[in-house]
Short mmCIF file of C-alpha atoms in Angstrom, two decimals:
data_model
loop_
_atom_site.label_atom_id
_atom_site.label_comp_id
_atom_site.label_asym_id
_atom_site.label_seq_id
_atom_site.Cartn_x
_atom_site.Cartn_y
_atom_site.Cartn_z
CA MET A 1 77.79 111.84 97.54
CA THR A 2 81.17 113.18 96.55
CA ASP A 3 82.61 116.27 98.08
CA ASN A 4 83.74 118.38 95.14
CA ARG A 5 85.37 121.12 97.14
CA PRO A 6 89.06 121.79 96.45
CA GLY A 7 91.27 119.52 98.44
CA SER A 8 88.45 117.08 99.23
CA GLU A 9 89.82 114.22 97.15
CA GLN A 10 91.85 111.60 98.94
CA PRO A 11 95.38 110.97 97.73
CA GLY A 12 95.36 108.47 94.91
CA HIS A 13 91.67 109.13 94.13
CA ILE A 14 90.62 108.34 90.58
CA PRO A 15 87.33 109.80 89.32
CA ASP A 16 84.93 106.89 89.12
CA GLY A 17 81.24 106.14 89.27
CA SER A 18 80.51 109.21 91.32
CA ALA A 19 81.34 111.18 88.18
CA GLY A 20 79.46 108.69 85.97
CA GLU A 21 82.64 107.58 84.23
CA ASP A 22 84.29 104.17 83.99
CA ARG A 23 87.98 104.20 83.11
CA TRP A 24 88.41 100.82 81.45
CA LEU A 25 91.77 101.84 80.04
CA LEU A 26 93.13 101.89 83.60
CA VAL A 27 91.52 98.52 84.26
CA ALA A 28 93.41 97.23 81.22
CA VAL A 29 96.63 98.65 82.69
CA ALA A 30 95.90 96.81 85.94
CA GLY A 31 95.38 93.57 84.02
CA MET A 32 98.52 94.03 81.92
CA LEU A 33 100.73 94.70 84.93
CA SER A 34 99.18 91.80 86.86
CA PHE A 35 99.99 89.51 83.93
CA VAL A 36 103.59 90.78 83.76
CA ALA A 37 104.19 90.54 87.53
CA MET A 38 102.84 86.98 87.70
CA LEU A 39 104.63 86.00 84.48
CA ASP A 40 107.88 86.82 86.23
CA MET A 41 107.02 84.34 89.01
CA SER A 42 107.39 81.40 86.61
CA ILE A 43 109.09 82.39 83.36
CA VAL A 44 112.63 82.31 84.78
CA ASN A 45 112.32 78.69 85.98
CA VAL A 46 112.91 77.26 82.52
CA ALA A 47 116.06 79.36 82.04
CA LEU A 48 117.90 78.35 85.22
CA ALA A 49 120.17 75.78 83.54
CA ASP A 50 121.16 78.27 80.83
CA ILE A 51 121.72 81.01 83.43
CA ALA A 52 123.98 78.68 85.41
CA ASP A 53 125.99 77.86 82.29
CA GLY A 54 126.12 81.44 81.03
CA LEU A 55 127.27 82.92 84.35
CA HIS A 56 129.43 79.89 85.28
CA VAL A 57 127.68 79.22 88.61
CA SER A 58 126.07 76.20 90.24
CA ALA A 59 122.42 75.29 89.83
CA ALA A 60 121.80 76.21 93.49
CA THR A 61 123.18 79.72 92.90
CA ALA A 62 121.14 80.13 89.71
CA GLN A 63 118.01 79.23 91.71
CA TRP A 64 118.33 82.60 93.42
CA ALA A 65 117.32 84.21 90.14
CA VAL A 66 113.86 82.88 91.05
CA LEU A 67 113.96 83.17 94.84
CA GLY A 68 115.46 86.67 94.63
CA TYR A 69 112.22 87.81 93.02
CA GLN A 70 109.65 85.64 94.77
CA LEU A 71 110.79 86.22 98.35
CA PRO A 72 110.58 90.05 98.41
CA VAL A 73 107.33 89.97 96.44
CA VAL A 74 105.55 87.95 99.11
CA ALA A 75 107.51 89.17 102.12
CA LEU A 76 106.80 92.85 101.43
CA LEU A 77 103.11 92.62 100.49
CA LEU A 78 101.77 93.43 103.96
CA PRO A 79 104.05 96.37 104.81
CA VAL A 80 103.68 97.75 101.28
CA GLY A 81 99.88 97.66 101.57
CA ARG A 82 100.00 99.61 104.83
CA ARG A 83 102.36 102.14 103.26
CA LEU A 84 100.30 102.70 100.10
CA ASP A 85 97.07 103.64 101.87
CA GLY A 86 96.62 107.36 101.40
CA VAL A 87 99.48 107.95 98.96
CA GLY A 88 99.32 109.18 95.38
CA MET A 89 98.06 106.34 93.20
CA ARG A 90 99.46 107.76 89.97
CA SER A 91 102.89 108.34 91.46
CA ALA A 92 102.98 104.85 92.96
CA VAL A 93 101.99 103.18 89.67
CA LEU A 94 104.55 105.13 87.65
CA VAL A 95 107.43 104.58 90.09
CA ALA A 96 106.68 100.86 90.58
CA THR A 97 106.30 100.17 86.85
CA ALA A 98 109.44 102.10 85.91
CA GLY A 99 111.44 100.43 88.69
CA PHE A 100 110.20 97.00 87.64
CA ALA A 101 111.24 97.62 84.01
CA LEU A 102 114.63 99.04 85.00
CA CYS A 103 115.44 96.03 87.20
CA SER A 104 114.37 93.72 84.36
CA ALA A 105 116.85 95.43 82.07
CA LEU A 106 119.59 95.22 84.70
CA ALA A 107 118.90 91.50 85.18
CA ALA A 108 119.16 90.90 81.43
CA ALA A 109 122.49 92.74 81.34
CA ALA A 110 123.95 90.88 84.35
CA PRO A 111 127.63 89.93 83.75
CA TRP A 112 127.84 87.84 86.92
CA ALA A 113 125.53 86.12 89.41
CA ALA A 114 125.70 88.69 92.22
CA TRP A 115 124.53 91.42 89.82
CA LEU A 116 121.63 89.25 88.67
CA ILE A 117 120.50 88.40 92.21
CA VAL A 118 120.57 92.04 93.33
CA ALA A 119 118.59 93.08 90.25
CA ARG A 120 116.03 90.36 90.90
CA ILE A 121 115.65 91.40 94.53
CA GLY A 122 115.02 94.97 93.40
CA GLN A 123 112.54 93.71 90.85
CA GLY A 124 110.77 91.77 93.59
CA VAL A 125 110.45 94.92 95.71
CA PHE A 126 108.78 96.80 92.86
CA GLY A 127 106.75 93.68 92.04
CA ALA A 128 105.30 93.69 95.55
CA VAL A 129 104.10 97.26 94.99
CA LEU A 130 102.50 96.28 91.68
CA PHE A 131 100.72 93.30 93.25
CA VAL A 132 99.14 95.58 95.85
CA LEU A 133 98.29 98.40 93.46
CA MET A 134 96.61 96.46 90.66
CA PRO A 135 93.35 95.44 92.40
CA VAL A 136 93.14 98.91 93.97
CA LEU A 137 93.57 100.55 90.57
CA ALA A 138 90.92 98.30 89.02
CA ILE A 139 88.28 98.84 91.71
CA ARG A 140 88.79 102.61 91.86
CA SER A 141 88.49 103.00 88.10
CA VAL A 142 84.84 101.94 87.74
CA ARG A 143 81.44 102.47 89.33
CA PRO A 144 80.41 100.04 92.09
CA GLU A 145 78.00 98.21 89.79
CA ARG A 146 80.89 97.41 87.41
CA ARG A 147 83.32 96.09 90.04
CA GLY A 148 82.86 92.42 89.16
CA ARG A 149 83.88 92.96 85.56
CA ALA A 150 86.76 95.25 86.51
CA MET A 151 88.20 92.93 89.15
CA SER A 152 87.96 89.94 86.81
CA VAL A 153 90.56 91.52 84.51
CA PRO A 154 93.60 91.45 86.87
CA ALA A 155 92.22 88.41 88.74
CA THR A 156 92.19 86.41 85.48
CA LEU A 157 95.22 87.81 83.68
CA GLY A 158 97.48 87.49 86.74
CA PRO A 159 97.21 83.70 87.13
CA LEU A 160 97.29 83.31 83.35
CA GLY A 161 100.67 85.03 83.40
CA ALA A 162 101.96 82.49 85.91
CA LEU A 163 100.58 79.56 83.90
CA THR A 164 101.89 80.69 80.53
CA GLY A 165 105.31 81.69 81.89
CA PRO A 166 107.04 78.32 81.28
CA ALA A 167 105.74 78.09 77.71
CA VAL A 168 106.73 81.68 76.86
CA GLY A 169 110.08 81.23 78.58
CA GLY A 170 110.78 78.04 76.65
CA LEU A 171 110.16 79.73 73.30
CA LEU A 172 112.35 82.70 74.18
CA LEU A 173 115.09 80.43 75.50
CA ASP A 174 115.18 78.33 72.34
CA HIS A 175 115.38 81.29 69.97
CA LEU A 176 116.90 84.25 71.84
CA GLY A 177 118.70 82.96 74.94
CA TRP A 178 118.18 83.49 78.67
CA HIS A 179 118.54 87.29 78.54
CA ALA A 180 115.23 87.49 76.66
CA VAL A 181 113.17 86.09 79.56
CA PHE A 182 113.96 89.31 81.43
CA LEU A 183 113.62 91.68 78.47
CA VAL A 184 110.21 90.42 77.32
CA LYS A 185 108.38 92.34 80.08
CA ILE A 186 109.86 95.76 79.28
CA PRO A 187 107.57 96.63 76.30
CA PHE A 188 104.49 95.89 78.43
CA CYS A 189 105.82 98.10 81.20
CA ALA A 190 106.58 100.90 78.73
CA LEU A 191 103.04 100.75 77.33
CA ALA A 192 101.57 100.76 80.85
CA LEU A 193 103.69 103.79 81.76
CA VAL A 194 102.47 105.78 78.75
CA VAL A 195 98.80 104.94 79.36
CA ALA A 196 98.93 105.50 83.13
CA ARG A 197 100.75 108.81 82.77
CA ARG A 198 98.14 110.13 80.36
CA ALA A 199 94.99 108.61 81.85
CA MET A 200 95.56 109.09 85.58
CA PRO A 201 95.12 112.56 87.09
CA PRO A 202 98.09 114.09 88.92
CA ASP A 203 98.15 113.45 92.66
CA GLY A 204 100.44 113.73 95.64
CA ALA A 205 104.04 112.68 95.55
CA LEU A 206 105.21 109.55 97.34
CA ARG A 207 106.53 109.89 100.87
CA ARG A 208 109.84 108.39 101.83
CA PRO A 209 109.42 105.75 104.55
CA ASP A 210 110.49 106.85 108.00
CA ARG A 211 112.72 104.82 110.27
CA ARG A 212 109.83 103.12 112.09
CA SER A 213 108.12 102.09 108.85
CA ALA A 214 111.37 100.65 107.53
CA ALA A 215 111.90 98.71 110.77
CA GLU A 216 108.36 97.28 110.62
CA ALA A 217 108.82 96.28 106.99
CA LEU A 218 112.08 94.53 107.83
CA LEU A 219 110.41 92.71 110.72
CA VAL A 220 107.51 91.27 108.73
CA ALA A 221 109.71 90.60 105.70
CA THR A 222 112.08 88.55 107.86
CA GLY A 223 109.25 86.45 109.27
CA VAL A 224 107.54 85.86 105.94
CA ALA A 225 110.83 85.07 104.17
CA ALA A 226 111.67 82.45 106.81
CA LEU A 227 108.23 80.89 106.40
CA LEU A 228 108.43 80.80 102.60
CA LEU A 229 111.94 79.37 102.61
CA ALA A 230 110.85 76.65 105.04
CA LEU A 231 107.90 75.65 102.84
CA THR A 232 109.95 75.80 99.63
CA LEU A 233 112.95 73.84 100.88
CA ALA A 234 110.82 71.29 102.77
CA SER A 235 109.61 69.82 99.48
CA ASP A 236 113.03 68.14 99.16
CA ARG A 237 113.95 67.80 102.85
CA PRO A 238 111.09 67.93 105.40
CA ALA A 239 113.60 68.85 108.12
CA TRP A 240 113.63 72.38 106.69
CA LEU A 241 110.16 72.91 108.22
CA VAL A 242 111.98 73.66 111.47
CA LEU A 243 112.99 76.94 109.85
CA ALA A 244 109.32 77.99 110.05
CA LEU A 245 109.76 78.39 113.80
CA ALA A 246 112.09 81.29 113.10
CA ALA A 247 109.15 83.12 111.49
CA VAL A 248 107.07 83.16 114.68
CA PRO A 249 108.88 85.80 116.80
CA PRO A 250 109.15 88.59 114.16
CA LEU A 251 105.61 88.04 112.86
CA TRP A 252 104.16 87.93 116.37
CA TRP A 253 106.03 91.09 117.31
CA TRP A 254 104.81 92.82 114.14
CA LEU A 255 101.19 91.77 114.63
CA ARG A 256 101.23 93.09 118.20
CA GLY A 257 102.85 96.37 117.17
CA PRO A 258 101.64 99.53 115.43
CA GLY A 259 102.32 98.04 112.00
CA GLY A 260 100.32 94.83 112.37
CA ARG A 261 97.36 95.98 114.47
CA PRO A 262 95.79 98.00 111.63
CA VAL A 263 95.92 94.97 109.33
CA THR A 264 94.09 92.65 111.72
CA GLY A 265 91.86 95.50 112.86
CA VAL A 266 90.52 96.44 109.43
CA LEU A 267 89.90 92.79 108.53
CA ARG A 268 88.02 92.30 111.79
CA VAL A 269 85.92 95.39 111.19
CA SER A 270 85.13 94.38 107.59
CA GLY A 271 84.50 90.71 108.49
CA LEU A 272 86.79 89.40 105.77
CA PHE A 273 88.77 86.63 107.49
CA ARG A 274 86.70 83.81 105.93
CA ALA A 275 87.01 85.30 102.45
CA HIS A 276 90.78 85.43 102.86
CA GLY A 277 90.71 81.79 103.96
CA ALA A 278 88.84 80.91 100.78
CA VAL A 279 91.45 82.72 98.67
CA LEU A 280 94.26 80.83 100.42
CA THR A 281 92.71 77.35 100.21
CA LEU A 282 91.64 77.71 96.59
CA ALA A 283 95.12 78.92 95.60
CA ALA A 284 96.68 76.02 97.51
CA GLY A 285 94.44 73.50 95.75
CA PHE A 286 95.13 75.02 92.35
CA ALA A 287 98.92 75.10 92.86
CA ALA A 288 99.05 71.56 94.25
CA MET A 289 96.99 70.22 91.35
CA HIS A 290 99.13 71.94 88.73
CA TYR A 291 102.32 70.62 90.31
CA VAL A 292 101.10 67.01 90.71
CA VAL A 293 99.44 66.59 87.32
CA ALA A 294 102.43 67.87 85.32
CA LEU A 295 104.86 65.73 87.32
CA HIS A 296 102.70 62.60 87.05
CA LEU A 297 102.14 62.86 83.31
CA GLN A 298 105.84 63.18 82.51
CA ARG A 299 107.45 61.05 85.19
CA ASP A 300 104.90 58.26 85.73
CA ASP A 301 103.04 58.05 82.42
CA GLY A 302 105.97 58.95 80.15
CA VAL A 303 104.00 61.62 78.32
CA SER A 304 106.15 63.99 76.27
CA ALA A 305 106.78 67.53 77.45
CA THR A 306 104.81 68.93 74.50
CA THR A 307 101.76 66.75 75.18
CA THR A 308 101.97 67.57 78.89
CA GLY A 309 102.08 71.28 78.11
CA LEU A 310 99.08 71.06 75.80
CA THR A 311 97.13 69.01 78.35
CA VAL A 312 97.83 71.38 81.22
CA LEU A 313 96.94 74.29 78.92
CA ALA A 314 93.29 73.26 79.30
CA HIS A 315 93.22 74.86 82.73
CA PRO A 316 94.27 78.42 81.73
CA LEU A 317 92.10 78.13 78.63
CA GLY A 318 89.02 77.44 80.74
CA MET A 319 90.04 80.16 83.15
CA GLY A 320 90.55 82.74 80.42
CA LEU A 321 87.17 81.99 78.85
CA ALA A 322 85.27 82.06 82.14
CA GLY A 323 86.97 85.12 83.67
CA PRO A 324 85.00 87.81 81.78
CA LEU A 325 81.79 85.81 82.27
CA GLY A 326 82.40 85.66 86.02
CA GLY A 327 82.66 89.44 86.18
CA ARG A 328 79.42 89.96 84.30
CA LEU A 329 77.57 87.42 86.44
CA ALA A 330 78.88 89.07 89.60
CA ASP A 331 77.63 92.48 88.49
CA ARG A 332 74.22 91.06 87.60
CA TYR A 333 73.55 88.44 90.28
CA GLY A 334 75.98 89.36 93.03
CA ALA A 335 79.64 88.67 93.77
CA ARG A 336 79.10 86.04 96.47
CA PRO A 337 76.84 83.63 94.49
CA THR A 338 79.18 83.82 91.51
CA ALA A 339 82.27 83.25 93.67
CA VAL A 340 80.62 80.25 95.36
CA THR A 341 79.67 78.76 91.99
CA GLY A 342 83.23 79.17 90.75
CA ALA A 343 84.72 77.59 93.86
CA ALA A 344 82.29 74.65 93.50
CA PHE A 345 83.32 74.11 89.86
CA THR A 346 86.99 74.15 90.82
CA ALA A 347 86.42 71.73 93.69
CA ALA A 348 84.45 69.40 91.38
CA GLY A 349 87.23 69.41 88.79
CA LEU A 350 89.88 68.56 91.41
CA VAL A 351 87.75 65.84 93.04
CA LEU A 352 87.30 64.22 89.64
CA LEU A 353 91.10 64.22 89.22
CA VAL A 354 91.78 62.24 92.42
CA PRO A 355 91.41 58.77 90.78
CA LEU A 356 94.02 59.77 88.16
CA GLY A 357 95.61 56.60 86.77
CA GLY A 358 97.97 55.37 84.10
CA ASP A 359 95.10 54.32 81.84
CA TRP A 360 93.85 57.88 81.51
CA SER A 361 94.37 59.62 78.20
CA PRO A 362 95.52 63.27 78.07
CA LEU A 363 91.95 64.12 77.05
CA ASP A 364 90.62 62.53 80.25
CA VAL A 365 92.88 64.81 82.24
CA ALA A 366 92.30 67.89 80.08
CA TRP A 367 88.52 68.15 80.48
CA ARG A 368 88.82 67.89 84.26
CA LEU A 369 91.49 70.61 84.23
CA ALA A 370 89.23 72.73 82.02
CA LEU A 371 86.37 72.34 84.52
CA ALA A 372 88.65 73.47 87.35
CA GLY A 373 89.89 76.36 85.18
CA ILE A 374 86.33 77.50 84.48
CA GLY A 375 85.73 77.53 88.22
CA MET A 376 88.86 79.60 88.86
CA GLY A 377 87.79 82.06 86.19
CA LEU A 378 84.31 82.41 87.67
CA ASN A 379 85.69 82.78 91.20
CA GLY A 380 88.69 85.11 90.88
CA GLY A 381 87.17 88.46 89.99
CA PRO A 382 83.98 88.14 92.10
CA THR A 383 85.97 87.13 95.19
CA GLN A 384 88.28 90.11 94.82
CA ALA A 385 85.30 92.40 94.22
CA LEU A 386 83.65 90.97 97.34
CA VAL A 387 86.72 91.56 99.49
CA MET A 388 87.82 94.91 98.09
CA GLY A 389 84.28 96.26 98.01
CA ALA A 390 83.84 95.53 101.73
CA ALA A 391 87.04 97.37 102.69
CA PRO A 392 86.83 100.96 103.99
CA PRO A 393 87.89 103.28 101.13
CA GLU A 394 90.99 104.51 102.93
CA TRP A 395 92.16 100.93 103.58
CA THR A 396 91.84 99.42 100.10
CA ALA A 397 95.62 99.04 99.66
CA THR A 398 95.92 97.26 103.02
CA VAL A 399 93.13 94.81 102.14
CA GLY A 400 94.55 94.41 98.64
CA SER A 401 97.87 93.39 100.16
CA THR A 402 96.27 90.86 102.52
CA VAL A 403 94.38 89.23 99.64
CA GLN A 404 97.55 88.98 97.56
CA PHE A 405 99.44 87.60 100.56
CA ALA A 406 96.79 84.93 101.14
CA ARG A 407 96.93 83.91 97.49
CA SER A 408 100.74 83.88 97.39
CA LEU A 409 100.93 81.83 100.57
CA GLY A 410 98.50 79.35 99.05
CA PHE A 411 100.66 79.05 95.91
CA VAL A 412 103.62 78.08 98.09
CA LEU A 413 101.71 75.96 100.59
CA GLY A 414 99.88 73.82 98.01
CA PRO A 415 102.89 72.12 96.36
CA ALA A 416 104.57 71.71 99.77
CA LEU A 417 101.55 69.87 101.19
CA ALA A 418 101.14 67.80 98.03
CA THR A 419 104.80 66.76 98.12
CA ALA A 420 104.50 65.77 101.78
CA ALA A 421 101.35 63.71 101.10
CA TRP A 422 103.00 62.04 98.11
CA GLY A 423 106.02 61.06 100.15
CA LEU A 424 103.99 59.74 103.10
CA ALA A 425 101.67 57.66 100.89
CA GLY A 426 104.52 56.06 98.94
CA PRO A 427 105.03 55.51 95.19
CA ALA A 428 101.87 53.45 94.66
CA ASP A 429 99.32 55.84 96.15
CA GLY A 430 101.32 59.08 96.23
CA VAL A 431 99.60 60.75 93.27
CA HIS A 432 96.13 60.03 94.65
CA ALA A 433 97.10 61.30 98.11
CA ALA A 434 98.59 64.50 96.69
CA LEU A 435 95.53 65.15 94.52
CA ALA A 436 93.28 64.43 97.51
CA VAL A 437 95.08 67.22 99.36
CA ALA A 438 94.47 69.56 96.42
CA ALA A 439 90.78 68.60 96.22
CA THR A 440 90.29 68.98 99.98
CA ALA A 441 91.77 72.47 99.91
CA ALA A 442 89.47 73.49 97.06
CA CYS A 443 86.43 71.99 98.80
CA LEU A 444 87.20 74.01 101.94
CA ALA A 445 86.98 77.20 99.89
CA VAL A 446 83.30 76.63 99.06
CA PRO A 447 81.83 77.07 102.58
CA LEU A 448 84.39 79.75 103.43
CA VAL A 449 83.25 82.01 100.61
CA ALA A 450 79.58 80.97 100.87
CA LEU A 451 79.11 82.08 104.48
CA PRO A 452 78.40 85.81 104.61
CA ALA A 453 80.61 87.92 106.82
CA ARG A 454 79.30 88.67 110.29
CA ARG A 455 78.31 92.28 110.44
CA PRO A 456 80.40 94.22 112.94
CA ALA A 457 78.74 95.74 115.94
CA VAL A 458 79.69 99.22 114.81
CA GLY A 459 77.53 100.91 112.22
CA PRO A 460 78.74 101.82 108.75
CA GLU A 461 79.46 105.37 109.84
CA LYS A 462 81.82 104.07 112.53
CA THR A 463 83.81 101.76 110.30
CA THR A 464 86.48 104.32 109.63
CA ASP A 465 86.75 105.17 113.31
CA ALA A 466 87.16 101.50 114.22
CA ALA A 467 89.77 101.00 111.55
CA SER A 468 91.59 104.13 112.64
CA ALA A 469 91.52 102.95 116.22
CA ALA A 470 93.33 99.82 115.11
CA ARG A 471 96.33 101.97 114.26
CA ARG A 472 96.94 102.75 117.89
#
C-alpha cells in the first residue's frame, strides 16, 4: 500500500502502479536518452581523423575526444549511483540532460583541442548521471507487472545507439563535417527536457556533494580510470596491463570505506552478484564478437566497408525486433526464463560464428549475427527488470549504477580479451581463438542468469535495515 499522507513520498518518486497509472512517455524519455548517451560512445570514433586535421593536432591527441567522454562515464557510475539514491528524480534528469546538451554544444564549438577535451570530460560526467538515471526512470514509471516492457525500451535503444553510431557519424561527417557529430544529440536532449519537465512531478532540489562524497568519488574514479586505460591500451601493447595494478589500492580503499560498503552490502542483501556477472560476460561476448567480425571481414576477407556495415547491421536489426518481444514475454512468463532464453540465443549465435572462414559469404555471417542480436534483444530488458526489481526501493539508483558498470566493463574487457587471444593464437587461428573467447563469455552468462538468487537470511521487512546497516 502507498502512504498518501503529505510528505510520505520519497524524493524522486514518480506515481506508478500504486496509482493505477503507467507513464509510458517517461519510459520513452528513458529510451531516448539511453540511445543518445550510448550513441556518443561510438559516433565520435569515425571523426577522429577530421578532428585531428581541423584542430591541427596529432591522432593520439584527437583520441582524447573519445576517451575524455568514455572514462568519466564509466569511472563515475558507482559514486553517482550512491549519490542519486534519495534525491529528486526530476531535478536530476533535467540537470543531467541540460548539462549533456550544453557540453555537446561546447564540444562542437571547440576552437582548439584543450577546449574539446574539457567539454568531452564534462559531457562524460553528465553522461554517467544519465546512464544511472535511465533504468531507474523506466522502472519507476510503470506498474510492477509492466516492468519487462518498460525496461526493454532503454535496454534495447541504448546498445542500438552504440551500434548505429559509426554509421550515423559517417553520414554526418561526409555531408556536414566533424562538428555535426556533437550537434546531432542536442535536438533529442531538447525534446527530452520538454517532456520530462511537463510529465514529471516537482520534487526536491539536488544537494551539492560534500567534501567526503567528492573524495570518495575521486577515489573510485581514479581506480576505475586506471583499469579502463590498462584494458584499452593493452590491445596494442600488452605491457600496459601493468597499469591495472594501480587500480587496486584506490578501489580496495573505497570498497572498505563508507562509500563502497553500501554497494556491496545492497547487492549481497538482494542476491544479485550472479545477475551482474551475467550482464558483464554477455556484454564482453557481444563486444568481442562485434570487434572481431568487422575487423576480419575488412582486413582478412577484403570485404568493402559498405558490405561490412550492412552485414554487421544484422545484429542490431535482430536486437531491435526482439527487444519489445522480450519485454512482453517477461511480463507474461517471468523475467528470468525470458532472460535465460535470450542469453542462450546469443550464445548459440556466437558459437556458430567460431568456425568463421574465408569461404563464408556475408549472408553466412549475417544470419548468425541476427541470431545473436535476437538473443540480446530478448535478454536485455528482462535482465534489467530482474535486477532492478529485486533492489530495495531506496537503492534503485545504486543497483542501476552497478548494472551499468558491469555492462560497461564488459564492453571494454571483451575486445581486450579477443585481441589478446588473437595475438597468442597467431595469424592462422587468431580469428577462431578470438571468437571462441566471445562465445565462451556468452555461454557463461546462461547459467549465471539461470540460477535464482539465494534468498538472504533476513526477511523482506528487514531488507532495508540490512541495506542501511551496510552504510556504516
